[in-house]
Amino acid sequence: MRTVALFCSVSLAASGWGAQSDAFEERIRSVRDETSFHRTVSEAPESWTEDGTLADELDKASETADWKSAQKRLVAASRLRRFEERGPDVGRVTDPSTTAKSILARPVFRDPGDRKSRNWFSDSVDRLVRVVRDFFEKLFKPDLLSGGASTGGAALRLLEPIVWGVLILGLLAFAVVFIAKFTLGKRARGAGGALLDEDEPDLNADEWLLRASELEARGELREAVRCLYLASLRRMDEAAILRFVRTETNWEHLRRYESGSVRPSGLDLRSMTREFDRVWYGHRVQGAEDVAMFRSYYKVVLQAMGRAS
């Protein structure tokens, strides 16, 4: 269809082509950004919009986000159109259909979409298939796979899909284990980290409370919860109920508290530790109610300290 449109447009000659078309080609060539390109395409002159091939390229250019490739295609199509208008050049074409096909087969006229749609995963799978195929050819010998040997070839042809199946299942199992290990390992690293970073200041309870209010006002609720939790631990440390160790985790503090001799009644440190784990390490923030919950926990700590004193 393109070939017919391409050479039917030759008959339009000088009536539809001229200085205006050349000027528009120069405009297309000179644009330097996507917005200007699409605006220029929308202002195409009639000599372009009424030409079958050029109109087709204009339609594609107006819909694509890859404006640089579309720009090259439009300039190339314009040059080809101008080439057709030259009498001596057209006269040298002995087979218009063959010439048009060869021109349209050039890289600039090929749609790069198929190539872009191939991502790293499909390329990796292709490479893996080639490696496995080479392995099978070396292991089973090409003549046996093709049935060169009657008994051995038939047996190996039956064995090949089994080996493929085992290999695919093994790859799937490896992928599942790898993803699970990566995810759980990431959580473990988060949950196993110290409560304070090495370069982070160790504030007192009042300073953590002030920082929590500032973070809450900025909408950083997860960070505000952490400050309230640290304020609670620091307050317990000041009351000699639980020593605060910046390099330990929340669960290590809980284990020391539950195994210690000073445990004020009514202080459920396990619930507070579990909720802190959800918000800080699990990144499951429900909203402002989390901050309110940990303010309540802090008040419970104060009340428990009062009973223990």
Coordinates of C-alpha atoms in Angstrom, one line a residue:
M1 CA 0.0 0.0 0.0
R2 CA 2.9 2.3 0.8
T3 CA 4.5 1.5 -2.5
V4 CA 1.3 2.4 -4.4
A5 CA 0.9 5.7 -2.5
L6 CA 4.6 6.5 -2.9
F7 CA 4.6 6.3 -6.7
C8 CA 1.1 7.7 -7.2
S9 CA 2.3 10.8 -5.5
V10 CA 4.8 11.3 -8.3
S11 CA 1.9 12.4 -10.6
L12 CA 1.1 15.3 -8.3
A13 CA 4.5 16.9 -9.3
A14 CA 4.9 20.7 -9.1
S15 CA 1.3 21.4 -8.2
G16 CA 1.7 20.0 -4.7
W17 CA 5.4 20.5 -4.1
G18 CA 7.7 23.5 -4.0
A19 CA 9.2 26.1 -1.8
Q20 CA 6.5 25.7 0.9
S21 CA 7.3 22.1 1.3
D22 CA 11.0 22.7 1.4
A23 CA 10.5 25.3 4.1
F24 CA 8.4 22.9 6.2
E25 CA 11.1 20.3 5.9
E26 CA 13.6 22.8 7.2
R27 CA 11.3 23.6 10.1
I28 CA 11.0 19.8 11.0
R29 CA 14.8 19.5 10.8
S30 CA 15.4 22.5 13.1
V31 CA 13.2 21.6 16.1
R32 CA 15.0 20.7 19.2
D33 CA 12.3 19.5 21.7
E34 CA 9.2 17.3 21.7
T35 CA 6.7 20.1 22.2
S36 CA 8.0 22.1 19.3
F37 CA 8.1 19.0 17.1
H38 CA 4.5 18.0 17.7
R39 CA 3.4 21.6 17.2
T40 CA 5.3 21.8 13.9
V41 CA 3.8 18.5 12.8
S42 CA 0.3 19.8 13.5
E43 CA 1.0 22.8 11.2
A44 CA 2.0 20.7 8.1
P45 CA 1.1 22.4 4.8
E46 CA -1.4 20.8 2.3
S47 CA 1.4 19.6 0.1
W48 CA 2.3 17.2 3.0
T49 CA -1.1 16.3 4.3
E50 CA -2.5 15.5 0.9
D51 CA 0.5 13.3 -0.1
G52 CA -0.2 9.7 0.8
T53 CA 3.3 8.8 2.1
L54 CA 4.0 12.0 3.9
A55 CA 0.5 12.1 5.5
D56 CA 1.1 8.6 6.8
E57 CA 4.4 9.6 8.3
L58 CA 2.7 12.8 9.8
D59 CA 0.1 10.6 11.5
K60 CA 2.7 8.4 13.0
A61 CA 4.8 11.4 14.2
S62 CA 1.8 13.0 15.8
E63 CA 1.2 9.9 18.0
T64 CA 4.7 8.9 19.0
A65 CA 6.7 9.9 22.0
D66 CA 10.0 9.1 20.2
W67 CA 10.0 12.4 18.4
K68 CA 13.6 12.3 17.3
S69 CA 13.1 9.1 15.3
A70 CA 9.9 10.5 13.9
Q71 CA 11.9 13.6 12.9
K72 CA 14.4 11.6 11.0
R73 CA 11.7 9.6 9.3
L74 CA 9.9 12.8 8.2
V75 CA 13.0 14.4 6.8
A76 CA 13.9 11.2 5.0
A77 CA 10.4 10.9 3.5
S78 CA 10.6 14.6 2.4
R79 CA 13.9 14.0 0.7
L80 CA 12.6 10.9 -1.0
R81 CA 9.6 12.9 -2.2
R82 CA 11.9 15.6 -3.6
F83 CA 13.9 12.9 -5.3
E84 CA 10.9 11.7 -7.1
E85 CA 10.2 15.2 -8.5
R86 CA 13.6 15.4 -10.3
G87 CA 13.1 14.2 -13.8
P88 CA 16.6 12.8 -14.5
D89 CA 16.8 11.0 -11.2
V90 CA 13.3 9.4 -11.6
G91 CA 14.3 8.5 -15.2
R92 CA 17.0 6.2 -13.9
V93 CA 14.6 4.1 -11.9
T94 CA 14.0 1.0 -14.0
D95 CA 11.7 -0.8 -11.6
P96 CA 9.7 1.7 -9.4
S97 CA 8.2 -1.1 -7.2
T98 CA 11.6 -2.6 -6.4
T99 CA 13.2 0.8 -5.8
A100 CA 10.4 1.8 -3.5
K101 CA 10.7 -1.4 -1.5
S102 CA 14.4 -1.0 -1.1
I103 CA 14.0 2.6 0.0
L104 CA 11.3 1.8 2.5
A105 CA 13.5 -1.0 3.9
R106 CA 16.1 1.5 5.1
P107 CA 16.5 1.7 8.9
V108 CA 15.0 5.2 9.0
F109 CA 11.7 3.8 7.7
R110 CA 11.6 0.8 10.1
D111 CA 9.5 1.1 13.2
P112 CA 11.8 0.8 16.2
G113 CA 8.9 -0.2 18.5
D114 CA 9.4 -3.9 18.2
R115 CA 13.0 -3.5 19.2
K116 CA 12.2 -1.3 22.1
S117 CA 9.6 -3.7 23.4
R118 CA 12.3 -6.3 24.0
N119 CA 13.5 -5.8 27.5
W120 CA 16.4 -7.2 29.5
F121 CA 14.4 -10.1 30.7
S122 CA 13.5 -11.5 27.2
D123 CA 17.1 -11.0 26.1
S124 CA 18.3 -12.9 29.1
V125 CA 15.8 -15.7 28.4
D126 CA 17.0 -15.9 24.8
R127 CA 20.6 -16.2 25.9
L128 CA 19.7 -18.8 28.4
V129 CA 17.9 -20.9 25.8
R130 CA 20.8 -20.7 23.5
V131 CA 23.2 -21.8 26.2
V132 CA 21.0 -24.7 27.1
R133 CA 20.5 -25.7 23.5
D134 CA 24.3 -25.7 23.0
F135 CA 24.7 -27.8 26.1
F136 CA 22.2 -30.4 24.8
E137 CA 23.8 -30.5 21.4
K138 CA 27.2 -31.2 23.0
L139 CA 25.7 -33.7 25.5
F140 CA 23.4 -35.7 23.2
K141 CA 25.2 -35.1 19.9
P142 CA 23.3 -33.5 17.0
D143 CA 22.9 -36.8 15.1
L144 CA 21.2 -38.4 18.1
L145 CA 18.8 -35.5 18.6
S146 CA 17.8 -35.6 15.0
G147 CA 17.2 -39.3 15.2
G148 CA 20.4 -40.5 13.5
A149 CA 20.7 -43.5 15.8
S150 CA 17.5 -45.5 15.9
T151 CA 17.5 -46.7 19.5
G152 CA 19.7 -44.1 21.2
G153 CA 18.2 -41.2 19.3
A154 CA 14.7 -42.1 20.2
A155 CA 15.6 -42.5 23.9
L156 CA 17.4 -39.2 24.0
R157 CA 14.5 -37.5 22.2
L158 CA 12.2 -38.7 25.0
L159 CA 14.8 -37.6 27.6
E160 CA 15.2 -34.1 26.3
P161 CA 11.8 -32.6 27.4
I162 CA 12.2 -34.2 30.8
V163 CA 15.6 -32.5 31.2
W164 CA 14.0 -29.3 30.0
G165 CA 11.3 -29.6 32.6
V166 CA 13.7 -30.3 35.4
L167 CA 15.8 -27.4 34.3
I168 CA 12.8 -25.0 34.2
L169 CA 11.5 -26.1 37.6
G170 CA 15.0 -25.7 39.0
L171 CA 15.2 -22.2 37.7
L172 CA 11.8 -21.3 39.1
A173 CA 12.7 -22.7 42.5
F174 CA 15.9 -20.8 42.4
A175 CA 14.0 -17.6 41.6
V176 CA 11.5 -18.1 44.4
V177 CA 14.3 -18.8 46.9
F178 CA 16.3 -15.8 45.8
I179 CA 13.3 -13.4 46.0
A180 CA 12.2 -14.8 49.3
K181 CA 15.8 -14.6 50.7
F182 CA 16.2 -11.1 49.4
T183 CA 12.9 -9.9 50.9
L184 CA 13.3 -11.6 54.2
G185 CA 16.9 -10.6 54.4
K186 CA 16.0 -7.0 53.9
R187 CA 13.4 -7.2 56.6
A188 CA 15.9 -8.9 58.9
R189 CA 18.5 -6.3 58.3
G190 CA 15.9 -3.6 59.1
A191 CA 14.6 -5.3 62.2
G192 CA 18.1 -6.2 63.4
G193 CA 19.5 -2.7 63.1
A194 CA 20.5 -0.5 66.1
L195 CA 17.9 2.0 67.3
L196 CA 20.3 4.8 66.6
D197 CA 22.8 5.2 63.8
E198 CA 26.5 5.6 64.6
D199 CA 26.5 9.3 63.7
E200 CA 23.0 10.1 65.2
P201 CA 23.0 12.1 68.5
D202 CA 21.6 10.4 71.6
L203 CA 19.0 12.9 72.8
N204 CA 17.3 12.9 76.1
A205 CA 13.6 12.2 76.5
D206 CA 12.4 15.8 76.3
E207 CA 14.5 16.4 73.1
W208 CA 13.0 13.3 71.5
L209 CA 9.5 14.6 72.4
L210 CA 10.3 18.0 70.8
R211 CA 11.6 16.3 67.6
A212 CA 8.5 14.1 67.5
S213 CA 6.2 17.2 67.5
E214 CA 8.2 18.8 64.8
L215 CA 8.1 15.7 62.6
E216 CA 4.4 15.3 63.1
A217 CA 3.8 18.9 62.1
R218 CA 5.6 18.2 58.8
G219 CA 3.6 15.1 58.2
E220 CA 6.5 12.7 58.8
L221 CA 4.5 10.3 61.0
R222 CA 6.7 7.3 60.8
E223 CA 9.7 9.3 62.0
A224 CA 7.5 10.9 64.7
V225 CA 6.6 7.5 66.0
R226 CA 10.2 6.5 66.3
C227 CA 11.0 9.6 68.3
L228 CA 8.1 8.9 70.7
Y229 CA 9.3 5.3 71.2
L230 CA 12.9 6.5 71.9
A231 CA 11.5 9.1 74.3
S232 CA 9.8 6.3 76.2
L233 CA 12.9 4.2 76.4
R234 CA 15.0 7.2 77.5
R235 CA 12.5 8.0 80.2
M236 CA 12.6 4.5 81.4
D237 CA 16.4 4.7 81.4
E238 CA 16.3 7.9 83.5
A239 CA 14.1 6.1 86.0
A240 CA 16.5 3.1 86.2
I241 CA 13.8 0.8 84.9
L242 CA 15.5 -0.2 81.7
R243 CA 19.0 0.9 80.5
F244 CA 18.9 2.4 77.0
V245 CA 21.6 1.0 74.7
R246 CA 21.8 2.8 71.4
T247 CA 23.3 -0.2 69.5
E248 CA 20.6 -2.6 70.5
T249 CA 17.3 -3.3 68.7
N250 CA 13.8 -2.8 70.1
W251 CA 13.5 -6.5 70.7
E252 CA 16.8 -6.7 72.6
H253 CA 15.5 -3.9 74.9
L254 CA 12.3 -5.9 75.4
R255 CA 14.1 -9.1 76.3
R256 CA 16.2 -7.3 78.9
Y257 CA 13.1 -5.7 80.3
E258 CA 11.2 -9.0 80.6
S259 CA 14.2 -10.7 82.2
G260 CA 14.9 -7.9 84.6
S261 CA 13.8 -7.5 88.2
V262 CA 12.2 -4.0 87.9
R263 CA 9.0 -4.4 86.0
P264 CA 6.3 -1.8 86.9
S265 CA 2.8 -3.1 86.8
G266 CA 0.6 -2.0 83.9
L267 CA 3.5 -1.4 81.6
D268 CA 3.0 -3.6 78.5
L269 CA 6.3 -3.0 76.7
R270 CA 5.8 -6.0 74.4
S271 CA 2.7 -4.4 72.7
M272 CA 4.6 -1.1 72.3
T273 CA 7.6 -3.0 70.8
R274 CA 5.4 -4.9 68.4
E275 CA 3.6 -1.7 67.2
F276 CA 7.0 0.0 66.8
D277 CA 8.2 -2.9 64.7
R278 CA 5.1 -2.6 62.4
V279 CA 5.5 1.2 61.9
W280 CA 9.3 1.6 61.8
Y281 CA 10.7 -1.6 60.4
G282 CA 7.6 -2.8 58.5
H283 CA 6.7 0.7 57.0
R284 CA 3.0 0.0 57.7
V285 CA 1.9 3.5 58.8
Q286 CA -1.8 3.8 59.4
G287 CA -1.7 7.6 59.8
A288 CA -2.0 10.1 62.6
E289 CA -3.5 7.4 64.9
D290 CA -0.1 5.8 65.1
V291 CA 1.4 9.0 66.5
A292 CA -1.5 9.3 69.0
M293 CA -1.0 5.6 70.0
F294 CA 2.6 6.2 70.9
R295 CA 1.8 9.4 72.8
S296 CA -0.5 7.2 74.8
Y297 CA 2.3 4.6 75.3
Y298 CA 4.5 7.4 76.6
K299 CA 1.9 8.5 79.1
V300 CA 1.6 4.9 80.3
V301 CA 5.4 4.8 80.8
L302 CA 5.2 7.9 82.9
Q303 CA 2.3 6.5 85.0
A304 CA 4.2 3.2 85.5
M305 CA 7.3 5.1 86.6
G306 CA 5.2 7.0 89.1
R307 CA 4.0 3.7 90.6
A308 CA 7.5 2.3 90.7
S309 CA 9.0 5.3 92.4

